[in-house]
Amino acid sequence: MTKPNWAARAVKGTVDWIDYRLPVFTFVNHHLVEYPTPRNLNYWWNFGSLAGIVLVIMIATGIFLAMNYTPHVDFAFASVERIMRDVNYGWLMRYVHMNGGSMFFLLVYIHLFRGLYYGSYKAPREILWIIGVFLIFAMMGTAFVGYVLPWGQMSFWAATVITSMFSAIPLVGESIVNWLWGGFAVGNPTLNRFFSLHYLLPFVIFGLVFIHLWALHTHKSSNPLGVEVKDEQDTIPFHPYYTIKDTFGFGVMMVFYMAVVFFAPDMFGETINYVKANPMQTPPHIVPEWYFLPFYAILRAISFDVWFIPAKLIGVVLMGGAVGILIFMPWLDRSPVRSARFRPIYKQFFWIFLLDCLILGYVGAKPPEGALIAIGQAATFYYFFHFIVIVPLVSVLEKPRSLPASISAAVTKAPAKGAS
Amino acid sequence: MTETVTTVTTEEDEGETRRDFLLIATSAVGAVGAALAAWPFIDTMNPAADTLALASTEVDLSAIEEGQAITVVWRGKPVFIRKRTVAEIESAEKTNVADLPDPEEDAKRVQKPEWLIMVGICTHLGCIPLGQKAGDPRGEFGGWFCPCHGSHYDTSGRIRKGPAPNNLAVPPYKFVDDESIKIG
């Protein structure tokens, strides 16, 4: 690690004194300033750092919300209303926090699909990718327990439906559900522990992000061409080139995020969650938040037993497997070429897969009736068919386009034919 | 010379093996200890003593008319009590049990044919099925319909169609007299 070169003499002395004892300045210089970054990163590479910023916003707003929140079935709903009406800027904290959940998932999903398109999961970045999948699981857990805290109707029934999934486990399912609830139904013990976990899990996410970045900085960023960095010609220092690019992306993201917070704060939410939880009445139509809809559609798709395995268990396993299967992506995809730019067949299947996810999302939002049942089943089938059959087959059979010799060669010489 | 070297190597090997054994044994004991220490933490999350102190619920049935249903709370769960009509009893009893996802005779689900008493929680993912109130959808089999994921239950509370794997559960109860029951 090289030490930063300090212009101002007066600062230099102090900085050197600290850096000799705790090399924090060297560390920052190494990872955020001179850090060599591929020169050809496009805006799709902004979403990782944007998600990181939203994580910080979530933790900050969450800490201040927790100061005014009461995790008790009799007071939780009212305490959230008090935050909205009486606590100074409470409404702002809550709207930023609750829409921050949606922003976080939006950014991370784009980040994920960026990885799928440009083959970011390939060697030597498999562990980086797998930690990313763990991050998605951790985010889902955090979002779920957080959604229960306002103790509205949808909070309560989401908690009931999701925890009941564990009853699908043979033999011990019922005991596990009672253990999760701390009782025989979702109740005060459940709300208490969900609050505790909702405070804990973001720090688990923070730790995973640290490991994610550690792995990232070991082999450094991939890039839209998918050709590894060969020499200094291929890189530019992170600062100022990507600090400014990320800052611009941050501005664009905040325009959208704050537009939602100030002008349509309940756009992503369900109005029925402003009705206090009633354990004796299920709302006529329960749906999860938008970011869970594709998985919810997969859960509901299985309405038939397969041999001796009950439908409920298959639905639950497939729902978990829908995220879990991403772990195997580095090995399902055998193609030596990373970027879909040079993979004409995979590129088309990528877009079809994205469309399939959107269809699943649509089906998940609607009541399970008529043609939607069959569409949901077909889309669920295709989701797994993509990973298990299409990706391995295409990666073996497809003839990729020729790659440029290096990142800099791609711009200094004529671009590879047909590359987009 | 050769012999000496061989002897020394053997002794070292034995030493290493003994150390390996001690290391593995100590680690194993440590792992078991850690697992045992984890149990109190896990067990705090199980239902506490006050939650377990089972409250039983007594219900007066005298006010319920034929075809009417009420919902009572037992252990924090809704319990459906429906006084079935003759037609409902007949349709429940005549069903060919062998074809059902969870085959069970109607007679095994009731103590008195007119009184159907069940835990009102869908066996799929725990929603409360509709069908207790007049005007609620009752599904294709005239019993209950779960709005969450579309499970249909018949007039015996048996699953007939949809993702739920089991019939609605029958709680333990007994008739205190002809017009009242004790659940739990």
Coordinates of C-alpha atoms in Angstrom, one line a residue:
Chain A
M1 CA 0.0 0.0 0.0
T2 CA 1.4 3.4 -0.9
K3 CA 1.0 6.3 1.4
P4 CA -1.0 9.3 0.1
N5 CA 0.9 12.3 -1.0
W6 CA -0.1 15.3 1.0
A7 CA 0.1 18.7 -0.4
A8 CA -0.2 20.8 2.7
R9 CA 2.8 20.6 4.9
A10 CA 1.0 21.5 8.1
V11 CA -1.5 18.7 7.6
K12 CA 1.2 16.2 6.6
G13 CA 2.8 16.1 10.0
T14 CA -0.3 15.2 11.9
V15 CA -1.5 12.8 9.2
D16 CA 1.9 11.0 9.2
W17 CA 1.8 10.8 13.0
I18 CA -1.6 9.1 13.0
D19 CA -0.9 7.0 9.9
Y20 CA 2.3 5.6 11.4
R21 CA 0.2 4.3 14.4
L22 CA -3.1 3.5 12.6
P23 CA -2.7 3.4 8.8
V24 CA -6.2 4.7 8.2
F25 CA -5.1 7.3 5.6
T26 CA -3.1 4.7 3.7
F27 CA -6.1 2.5 3.8
V28 CA -8.5 5.1 2.4
N29 CA -5.9 6.1 -0.2
H30 CA -5.5 2.5 -1.3
H31 CA -9.2 1.7 -1.4
L32 CA -10.9 4.9 -2.4
V33 CA -8.4 7.2 -4.0
E34 CA -5.7 5.6 -6.1
Y35 CA -7.6 2.3 -6.2
P36 CA -7.2 1.1 -9.8
T37 CA -10.6 0.7 -11.5
P38 CA -11.3 -0.5 -15.0
R39 CA -11.6 2.6 -17.2
N40 CA -14.7 1.4 -19.0
L41 CA -17.2 1.0 -16.2
N42 CA -20.7 2.2 -17.2
Y43 CA -23.6 3.5 -15.0
W44 CA -24.7 0.0 -14.2
W45 CA -21.6 -0.2 -12.0
N46 CA -23.1 2.6 -9.8
F47 CA -25.7 0.5 -8.1
G48 CA -23.5 -1.3 -5.6
S49 CA -22.3 1.9 -3.9
L50 CA -25.8 3.4 -4.1
A51 CA -27.1 0.4 -2.3
G52 CA -24.4 0.9 0.3
I53 CA -25.5 4.5 0.8
V54 CA -29.1 3.5 1.2
L55 CA -28.0 1.0 3.9
V56 CA -26.4 3.8 5.8
I57 CA -29.6 5.9 5.4
M58 CA -31.7 3.0 6.7
I59 CA -29.5 2.5 9.7
A60 CA -29.5 6.2 10.5
T61 CA -33.3 6.7 10.2
G62 CA -33.9 3.4 11.9
I63 CA -32.0 4.3 15.0
F64 CA -34.0 7.5 15.5
L65 CA -37.3 5.7 14.8
A66 CA -36.4 3.1 17.4
M67 CA -36.2 6.0 20.0
N68 CA -39.9 6.6 19.6
Y69 CA -41.2 3.1 18.8
T70 CA -42.9 0.8 21.4
P71 CA -42.7 -2.9 20.6
H72 CA -45.9 -4.0 22.3
V73 CA -49.0 -5.3 20.6
D74 CA -51.1 -2.7 22.4
F75 CA -48.9 0.3 21.7
A76 CA -46.9 -0.4 18.6
F77 CA -49.5 0.8 16.1
A78 CA -50.2 4.0 18.1
S79 CA -46.5 4.7 18.6
V80 CA -46.0 4.7 14.9
E81 CA -48.9 7.1 14.5
R82 CA -47.4 9.3 17.1
I83 CA -44.1 9.3 15.2
M84 CA -46.1 10.4 12.1
R85 CA -48.1 13.1 13.9
D86 CA -46.4 14.4 17.1
V87 CA -42.6 13.6 16.9
N88 CA -40.7 16.4 15.2
Y89 CA -39.8 15.3 11.7
G90 CA -41.0 11.8 12.7
W91 CA -43.0 11.6 9.5
L92 CA -39.8 12.3 7.5
M93 CA -37.8 9.6 9.3
R94 CA -40.5 7.1 8.8
Y95 CA -41.2 7.9 5.1
V96 CA -37.5 7.9 4.4
H97 CA -37.1 4.6 6.2
M98 CA -40.1 2.8 4.8
N99 CA -39.4 3.9 1.2
G100 CA -35.7 3.3 1.8
G101 CA -36.6 -0.4 2.0
S102 CA -38.1 -0.2 -1.5
M103 CA -35.1 1.8 -2.8
F104 CA -32.7 -0.7 -1.3
F105 CA -34.3 -3.7 -3.0
L106 CA -34.7 -1.8 -6.3
L107 CA -31.0 -0.9 -6.3
V108 CA -29.9 -4.4 -5.3
Y109 CA -32.1 -6.1 -7.9
I110 CA -30.5 -3.8 -10.6
H111 CA -27.1 -4.6 -9.2
L112 CA -27.9 -8.3 -9.3
F113 CA -29.2 -8.3 -12.9
R114 CA -26.1 -6.2 -13.8
G115 CA -24.1 -9.2 -12.5
L116 CA -26.1 -11.7 -14.4
Y117 CA -25.8 -9.7 -17.7
Y118 CA -22.0 -9.0 -17.5
G119 CA -21.1 -12.4 -15.9
S120 CA -19.7 -10.7 -12.8
Y121 CA -20.1 -14.0 -10.9
K122 CA -17.4 -15.8 -12.9
A123 CA -13.9 -16.8 -11.6
P124 CA -12.3 -15.5 -9.6
R125 CA -15.3 -13.6 -8.1
E126 CA -17.5 -16.6 -7.1
I127 CA -17.2 -15.9 -3.3
L128 CA -17.9 -12.2 -3.9
W129 CA -21.1 -13.3 -5.7
I130 CA -22.1 -15.8 -3.1
I131 CA -21.8 -13.2 -0.3
G132 CA -24.1 -11.1 -2.5
V133 CA -26.7 -13.8 -2.4
F134 CA -26.4 -14.1 1.4
L135 CA -26.9 -10.3 1.5
I136 CA -30.1 -10.7 -0.4
F137 CA -31.3 -13.3 2.1
A138 CA -30.3 -11.1 5.0
M139 CA -32.1 -8.1 3.4
M140 CA -35.2 -10.1 2.9
G141 CA -35.2 -11.2 6.5
T142 CA -34.7 -7.7 7.7
A143 CA -37.4 -6.3 5.5
F144 CA -39.8 -8.9 6.6
V145 CA -39.4 -8.4 10.4
G146 CA -39.3 -4.7 9.9
Y147 CA -42.6 -4.7 8.0
V148 CA -44.3 -6.4 11.0
L149 CA -43.3 -3.6 13.5
P150 CA -46.0 -1.0 12.7
W151 CA -48.5 -3.8 13.6
G152 CA -51.0 -3.0 10.9
Q153 CA -53.3 -5.6 9.3
M154 CA -50.8 -6.4 6.6
S155 CA -48.0 -6.6 9.2
F156 CA -49.8 -9.1 11.2
W157 CA -50.9 -11.3 8.4
A158 CA -47.5 -11.1 6.6
A159 CA -46.0 -12.3 9.9
T160 CA -48.5 -15.1 10.1
V161 CA -48.2 -16.3 6.5
I162 CA -44.4 -16.2 6.4
T163 CA -43.8 -17.8 9.8
S164 CA -46.3 -20.5 8.9
M165 CA -44.2 -21.5 6.0
F166 CA -41.9 -23.3 8.5
S167 CA -44.8 -25.6 9.4
A168 CA -44.2 -27.2 6.0
I169 CA -41.0 -28.8 7.4
P170 CA -41.9 -32.5 8.1
L171 CA -42.2 -33.6 11.8
V172 CA -40.8 -30.6 13.6
G173 CA -42.5 -27.9 11.6
E174 CA -45.2 -27.2 14.2
S175 CA -42.7 -26.9 17.0
I176 CA -40.5 -24.6 15.0
V177 CA -43.4 -22.3 14.3
N178 CA -44.4 -22.1 18.0
W179 CA -40.7 -21.4 18.7
L180 CA -40.7 -18.6 16.2
W181 CA -43.9 -17.1 17.6
G182 CA -43.1 -17.7 21.3
G183 CA -46.7 -18.8 21.6
F184 CA -49.5 -20.4 19.7
A185 CA -50.2 -17.5 17.3
V186 CA -48.3 -14.4 16.3
G187 CA -48.5 -12.2 19.4
N188 CA -46.6 -10.0 21.7
P189 CA -43.5 -12.3 22.1
T190 CA -43.3 -12.4 18.3
L191 CA -43.4 -8.6 18.0
N192 CA -40.7 -8.2 20.7
R193 CA -38.3 -10.6 19.0
F194 CA -38.9 -9.2 15.6
F195 CA -38.0 -5.7 16.9
S196 CA -34.8 -7.1 18.4
L197 CA -33.9 -8.9 15.1
H198 CA -34.8 -5.9 13.1
Y199 CA -32.2 -3.9 15.0
L200 CA -29.6 -6.7 14.8
L201 CA -29.9 -7.8 11.2
P202 CA -28.8 -4.5 9.6
F203 CA -25.5 -4.8 11.3
V204 CA -25.2 -8.4 10.0
I205 CA -25.8 -6.9 6.6
F206 CA -23.1 -4.3 7.3
G207 CA -20.7 -7.0 8.2
L208 CA -21.5 -9.0 5.0
V209 CA -21.1 -5.8 2.9
F210 CA -17.6 -5.4 4.4
I211 CA -16.7 -9.0 3.4
H212 CA -18.4 -8.4 0.0
L213 CA -16.1 -5.4 -0.5
W214 CA -13.0 -7.2 0.8
A215 CA -13.6 -9.9 -1.9
L216 CA -14.3 -7.2 -4.5
H217 CA -11.1 -5.3 -3.7
T218 CA -9.1 -8.6 -3.9
H219 CA -9.7 -9.1 -7.6
K220 CA -11.2 -5.7 -8.2
S221 CA -14.2 -4.8 -10.3
S222 CA -15.2 -6.6 -13.4
N223 CA -16.2 -4.4 -16.4
P224 CA -18.7 -4.3 -19.3
L225 CA -16.3 -6.1 -21.7
G226 CA -15.6 -8.8 -19.2
V227 CA -11.9 -8.8 -20.2
E228 CA -9.6 -8.8 -17.1
V229 CA -7.4 -5.7 -16.5
K230 CA -4.0 -6.4 -18.2
D231 CA -1.9 -3.3 -17.4
E232 CA -2.1 0.3 -16.2
Q233 CA -3.5 1.4 -19.5
D234 CA -6.7 -0.4 -18.6
T235 CA -7.3 1.4 -15.3
I236 CA -8.0 4.8 -13.9
P237 CA -7.8 5.8 -10.3
F238 CA -11.1 5.6 -8.3
H239 CA -10.8 9.2 -7.3
P240 CA -11.8 11.5 -8.9
Y241 CA -13.1 9.5 -11.9
Y242 CA -15.5 7.1 -10.1
T243 CA -16.1 9.2 -7.0
I244 CA -17.6 11.8 -9.3
K245 CA -19.5 9.2 -11.4
D246 CA -20.9 7.6 -8.2
T247 CA -21.8 11.1 -6.8
F248 CA -23.7 11.9 -10.0
G249 CA -25.6 8.6 -9.8
F250 CA -26.3 9.3 -6.1
G251 CA -27.9 12.7 -7.1
V252 CA -30.1 11.0 -9.7
M253 CA -31.1 8.3 -7.2
M254 CA -31.9 10.8 -4.5
V255 CA -34.2 12.8 -6.9
F256 CA -36.2 9.7 -7.4
Y257 CA -36.1 8.6 -3.8
M258 CA -37.0 12.0 -2.3
A259 CA -39.7 12.5 -5.0
V260 CA -41.4 9.3 -3.6
V261 CA -40.8 10.3 0.0
F262 CA -42.3 13.8 -0.4
F263 CA -44.9 13.3 -3.1
A264 CA -46.1 9.7 -3.0
P265 CA -44.9 8.3 0.3
D266 CA -47.5 5.5 0.4
M267 CA -47.0 4.5 -3.3
F268 CA -45.2 1.2 -2.5
G269 CA -47.3 0.5 0.6
E270 CA -50.7 -1.2 1.3
T271 CA -53.3 1.1 2.7
I272 CA -54.7 -1.6 4.8
N273 CA -51.6 -1.5 6.9
Y274 CA -53.0 1.7 8.4
V275 CA -55.6 -0.5 10.0
K276 CA -54.5 -1.9 13.3
A277 CA -53.7 -5.7 13.4
N278 CA -56.8 -7.8 14.0
P279 CA -55.8 -11.5 14.8
M280 CA -59.5 -12.5 14.2
Q281 CA -59.8 -11.2 10.6
T282 CA -57.6 -11.8 7.6
P283 CA -57.9 -9.0 5.0
P284 CA -59.7 -10.2 1.8
H285 CA -56.6 -9.8 -0.3
I286 CA -53.2 -10.1 1.2
V287 CA -50.1 -9.2 -0.8
P288 CA -46.5 -8.7 0.2
E289 CA -44.4 -5.6 -0.6
W290 CA -43.5 -5.4 -4.3
Y291 CA -40.0 -6.7 -3.9
F292 CA -41.3 -10.1 -2.6
L293 CA -44.0 -10.5 -5.3
P294 CA -42.1 -12.8 -7.7
F295 CA -41.2 -15.1 -4.8
Y296 CA -44.8 -15.0 -3.5
A297 CA -46.0 -16.0 -7.0
I298 CA -43.6 -19.0 -6.9
L299 CA -44.8 -19.9 -3.4
R300 CA -48.5 -20.0 -4.6
A301 CA -47.7 -21.7 -8.0
I302 CA -47.5 -25.1 -6.5
S303 CA -51.1 -26.3 -5.9
F304 CA -50.5 -30.0 -6.4
D305 CA -48.6 -32.7 -4.5
V306 CA -45.7 -34.4 -6.2
W307 CA -45.6 -38.0 -5.2
F308 CA -45.6 -38.0 -1.4
I309 CA -44.3 -34.4 -1.1
P310 CA -47.1 -32.0 0.0
A311 CA -47.7 -28.9 -2.2
K312 CA -47.0 -26.6 0.7
L313 CA -43.5 -28.0 1.3
I314 CA -42.7 -27.7 -2.5
G315 CA -43.9 -24.2 -2.6
V316 CA -41.8 -23.1 0.3
V317 CA -38.7 -25.0 -0.9
L318 CA -39.0 -23.5 -4.4
M319 CA -39.4 -20.0 -3.0
G320 CA -36.2 -20.3 -1.0
G321 CA -34.6 -22.0 -3.9
A322 CA -35.4 -19.2 -6.3
V323 CA -32.9 -17.0 -4.5
G324 CA -30.6 -19.9 -3.4
I325 CA -30.1 -21.2 -6.9
L326 CA -28.2 -18.0 -7.7
I327 CA -25.4 -19.4 -5.5
F328 CA -24.7 -22.0 -8.2
M329 CA -24.6 -19.5 -11.1
P330 CA -20.8 -19.5 -11.3
W331 CA -20.9 -23.3 -12.0
L332 CA -24.1 -23.5 -14.0
D333 CA -22.6 -21.1 -16.5
R334 CA -19.7 -22.8 -18.2
S335 CA -19.0 -20.2 -20.8
P336 CA -15.4 -18.8 -20.7
V337 CA -16.7 -15.4 -21.9
R338 CA -18.1 -13.1 -19.1
S339 CA -20.0 -10.3 -20.7
A340 CA -23.3 -10.9 -22.5
R341 CA -22.1 -8.3 -25.1
F342 CA -20.1 -11.1 -26.6
R343 CA -22.7 -13.8 -26.0
P344 CA -25.5 -13.4 -28.6
I345 CA -27.7 -16.3 -27.4
Y346 CA -27.3 -15.8 -23.7
K347 CA -28.1 -12.1 -24.1
Q348 CA -31.5 -13.0 -25.5
F349 CA -32.2 -15.5 -22.7
F350 CA -31.2 -12.9 -20.2
W351 CA -33.9 -10.5 -21.3
I352 CA -36.5 -13.3 -21.5
F353 CA -35.5 -14.3 -17.9
L354 CA -35.9 -10.6 -16.8
L355 CA -39.4 -10.6 -18.4
D356 CA -40.2 -13.9 -16.7
C357 CA -39.4 -12.3 -13.3
L358 CA -41.6 -9.3 -14.1
I359 CA -44.5 -11.7 -15.1
L360 CA -44.0 -13.5 -11.7
G361 CA -44.2 -10.1 -10.0
Y362 CA -47.4 -9.3 -11.8
V363 CA -49.0 -12.7 -10.9
G364 CA -47.9 -12.3 -7.3
A365 CA -49.8 -9.1 -7.0
K366 CA -53.1 -10.5 -8.2
P367 CA -55.5 -12.9 -6.5
P368 CA -54.8 -16.5 -7.6
E369 CA -57.7 -17.0 -10.0
G370 CA -58.4 -18.2 -13.6
A371 CA -55.6 -17.9 -16.2
L372 CA -53.2 -16.3 -13.6
I373 CA -52.8 -19.7 -11.9
A374 CA -51.5 -21.3 -15.1
I375 CA -49.4 -18.3 -16.0
G376 CA -47.9 -18.4 -12.5
Q377 CA -47.1 -22.0 -12.8
A378 CA -45.6 -21.6 -16.3
A379 CA -43.5 -18.6 -15.2
T380 CA -42.3 -20.5 -12.1
F381 CA -41.3 -23.5 -14.3
Y382 CA -39.4 -21.2 -16.7
Y383 CA -37.6 -19.4 -13.8
F384 CA -35.9 -22.7 -12.8
F385 CA -35.7 -24.0 -16.3
H386 CA -33.5 -20.9 -17.1
F387 CA -31.0 -21.7 -14.4
I388 CA -31.0 -25.5 -14.6
V389 CA -31.2 -26.1 -18.4
I390 CA -30.9 -22.9 -20.5
V391 CA -27.8 -21.4 -18.8
P392 CA -25.7 -24.6 -18.8
L393 CA -26.7 -25.5 -22.3
V394 CA -26.2 -22.1 -23.9
S395 CA -22.9 -21.7 -22.2
V396 CA -21.7 -24.9 -23.8
L397 CA -23.3 -24.7 -27.3
E398 CA -23.1 -20.9 -28.0
K399 CA -20.3 -19.5 -30.1
P400 CA -19.3 -16.3 -28.5
R401 CA -18.1 -13.3 -30.5
S402 CA -14.4 -12.5 -30.5
L403 CA -13.2 -10.6 -27.5
P404 CA -11.0 -7.5 -27.7
A405 CA -7.4 -8.0 -26.7
S406 CA -7.7 -5.7 -23.7
I407 CA -9.9 -3.0 -22.2
S408 CA -7.8 -0.2 -23.8
A409 CA -7.4 -2.1 -27.1
A410 CA -11.2 -2.0 -27.4
V411 CA -11.2 1.8 -27.7
T412 CA -7.8 2.4 -29.3
K413 CA -8.4 -0.1 -32.1
A414 CA -11.6 -0.9 -34.1
P415 CA -14.3 -2.3 -31.7
A416 CA -15.1 -6.0 -31.9
K417 CA -17.6 -6.6 -34.7
G418 CA -21.3 -6.4 -33.6
A419 CA -20.5 -5.7 -30.0
S420 CA -23.1 -3.4 -28.3
Chain B
M1 CA 22.7 -44.6 11.3
T2 CA 19.7 -45.4 9.2
E3 CA 18.1 -47.3 12.1
T4 CA 18.6 -44.3 14.5
V5 CA 16.9 -41.9 12.1
T6 CA 14.0 -44.3 11.6
T7 CA 13.5 -44.7 15.3
V8 CA 13.5 -40.9 15.9
T9 CA 10.9 -40.4 13.1
T10 CA 8.7 -43.1 14.6
E11 CA 8.8 -41.5 18.0
E12 CA 7.9 -38.1 16.5
D13 CA 5.0 -39.6 14.6
E14 CA 3.7 -41.2 17.8
G15 CA 4.0 -37.8 19.6
E16 CA 2.1 -36.1 16.8
T17 CA -0.7 -38.8 16.9
R18 CA -1.1 -38.4 20.6
R19 CA -1.3 -34.6 20.2
D20 CA -3.8 -34.9 17.3
F21 CA -5.9 -37.1 19.5
L22 CA -5.8 -34.7 22.4
L23 CA -6.6 -31.8 20.0
I24 CA -9.6 -33.6 18.4
A25 CA -10.9 -34.8 21.8
T26 CA -10.6 -31.3 23.4
S27 CA -12.2 -29.7 20.3
A28 CA -15.1 -32.2 20.4
V29 CA -15.7 -31.6 24.1
G30 CA -15.6 -27.8 23.4
A31 CA -18.0 -28.1 20.6
V32 CA -20.5 -30.1 22.7
G33 CA -20.1 -27.6 25.5
A34 CA -20.8 -24.7 23.0
A35 CA -23.9 -26.6 21.7
L36 CA -25.2 -27.1 25.2
A37 CA -24.6 -23.5 26.1
A38 CA -26.6 -22.5 23.0
W39 CA -29.7 -24.3 24.2
P40 CA -30.8 -21.8 27.0
F41 CA -30.6 -19.0 24.4
I42 CA -32.7 -21.0 21.9
D43 CA -35.2 -22.0 24.6
T44 CA -35.9 -18.5 25.7
M45 CA -37.7 -18.1 22.4
N46 CA -40.1 -21.0 23.0
P47 CA -43.5 -20.3 24.5
A48 CA -43.1 -19.0 28.1
A49 CA -44.7 -20.6 31.2
D50 CA -47.5 -18.0 31.2
T51 CA -48.3 -18.6 27.6
L52 CA -48.3 -22.4 28.1
A53 CA -50.7 -22.1 31.1
L54 CA -53.5 -23.3 28.8
A55 CA -56.6 -21.3 29.2
S56 CA -59.6 -23.3 28.3
T57 CA -62.6 -21.5 26.8
E58 CA -66.3 -22.3 27.7
V59 CA -68.8 -21.5 25.0
D60 CA -72.6 -21.2 25.3
L61 CA -74.2 -22.7 22.2
S62 CA -77.8 -22.0 23.0
A63 CA -78.1 -18.8 21.0
I64 CA -76.8 -20.2 17.8
E65 CA -79.5 -20.9 15.2
E66 CA -79.2 -23.7 12.6
G67 CA -77.0 -22.5 9.7
Q68 CA -75.3 -19.9 11.9
A69 CA -71.7 -19.8 12.9
I70 CA -69.7 -18.0 15.6
T71 CA -66.0 -17.5 16.1
V72 CA -64.5 -17.7 19.6
V73 CA -60.9 -17.2 20.7
W74 CA -59.0 -20.1 22.3
R75 CA -55.2 -19.8 23.0
G76 CA -55.1 -16.7 20.8
K77 CA -56.6 -18.6 17.8
P78 CA -60.0 -18.3 16.3
V79 CA -62.2 -21.3 16.7
F80 CA -65.1 -21.8 14.3
I81 CA -68.4 -23.2 15.6
R82 CA -71.0 -23.8 13.0
K83 CA -74.5 -25.3 13.7
R84 CA -74.8 -27.2 10.4
T85 CA -78.0 -27.5 8.4
V86 CA -79.4 -30.9 7.5
A87 CA -78.2 -30.4 3.9
E88 CA -74.7 -29.5 5.0
I89 CA -74.5 -32.6 7.2
E90 CA -75.8 -34.7 4.4
S91 CA -73.3 -33.4 1.9
A92 CA -70.4 -33.8 4.4
E93 CA -71.4 -37.4 5.2
K94 CA -72.0 -38.4 1.6
T95 CA -68.6 -37.2 0.3
N96 CA -66.4 -40.0 -1.1
V97 CA -63.6 -39.8 1.5
A98 CA -61.0 -41.7 -0.6
D99 CA -60.8 -38.9 -3.2
L100 CA -59.9 -36.2 -0.7
P101 CA -56.4 -34.7 -0.2
D102 CA -56.6 -35.5 3.5
P103 CA -59.2 -38.4 3.8
E104 CA -61.2 -38.2 7.0
E105 CA -64.8 -39.3 7.7
D106 CA -67.2 -36.6 8.8
A107 CA -68.1 -38.7 11.8
K108 CA -64.5 -38.5 13.1
R109 CA -64.6 -34.7 12.9
V110 CA -67.6 -34.1 15.0
Q111 CA -69.0 -35.3 18.3
K112 CA -72.6 -34.3 17.4
P113 CA -73.4 -34.0 13.7
E114 CA -75.0 -30.6 13.9
W115 CA -72.0 -29.0 15.7
L116 CA -68.9 -28.6 13.7
I117 CA -66.1 -27.1 15.9
M118 CA -62.7 -26.4 14.3
V119 CA -59.6 -24.2 14.7
G120 CA -60.3 -21.5 12.1
I121 CA -56.8 -21.3 10.7
C122 CA -56.0 -22.3 7.1
T123 CA -53.6 -25.2 7.2
H124 CA -51.7 -23.7 4.3
L125 CA -50.1 -20.6 5.8
G126 CA -52.3 -19.6 8.7
C127 CA -54.8 -17.2 7.3
I128 CA -58.4 -17.2 8.6
P129 CA -60.7 -18.6 6.0
L130 CA -63.9 -16.7 5.1
G131 CA -67.4 -18.3 5.5
Q132 CA -68.3 -17.5 9.0
K133 CA -70.5 -14.5 8.2
A134 CA -73.5 -14.4 6.0
G135 CA -72.4 -13.0 2.7
D136 CA -68.8 -14.4 3.0
P137 CA -67.6 -16.5 0.1
R138 CA -67.8 -20.1 1.1
G139 CA -65.8 -21.7 -1.7
E140 CA -66.9 -24.3 -4.2
F141 CA -67.9 -26.8 -1.5
G142 CA -70.1 -24.7 0.7
G143 CA -67.8 -24.6 3.6
W144 CA -65.0 -22.1 3.9
F145 CA -62.7 -20.3 1.5
C146 CA -59.3 -18.9 2.3
P147 CA -58.7 -15.6 0.5
C148 CA -54.9 -15.7 0.8
H149 CA -54.0 -18.5 -1.5
G150 CA -57.4 -19.9 -2.6
S151 CA -58.0 -23.0 -0.5
H152 CA -61.6 -24.4 -0.5
Y153 CA -62.9 -26.3 2.5
D154 CA -66.2 -28.3 2.6
T155 CA -69.0 -28.4 5.1
S156 CA -66.9 -30.7 7.3
G157 CA -63.9 -28.3 7.2
R158 CA -62.0 -30.7 5.0
I159 CA -59.6 -29.4 2.3
R160 CA -61.0 -30.0 -1.1
K161 CA -59.1 -27.7 -3.5
G162 CA -56.1 -25.4 -3.3
P163 CA -52.7 -25.4 -1.7
A164 CA -53.6 -26.3 1.9
P165 CA -52.4 -29.9 2.8
N166 CA -54.7 -30.7 5.7
N167 CA -58.2 -30.4 6.9
L168 CA -59.0 -27.6 9.4
A169 CA -57.9 -28.9 12.8
V170 CA -60.4 -30.1 15.4
P171 CA -59.4 -28.8 18.8
P172 CA -59.9 -30.9 22.0
Y173 CA -63.4 -30.1 23.4
K174 CA -66.2 -31.7 25.3
F175 CA -69.8 -31.0 25.8
V176 CA -70.4 -29.7 29.4
D177 CA -74.1 -30.1 28.8
D178 CA -76.3 -30.1 25.7
E179 CA -75.9 -26.4 25.1
S180 CA -72.4 -25.6 26.1
I181 CA -68.9 -26.8 25.4
K182 CA -65.4 -26.5 26.9
I183 CA -62.5 -26.1 24.5
G184 CA -59.1 -27.1 25.6

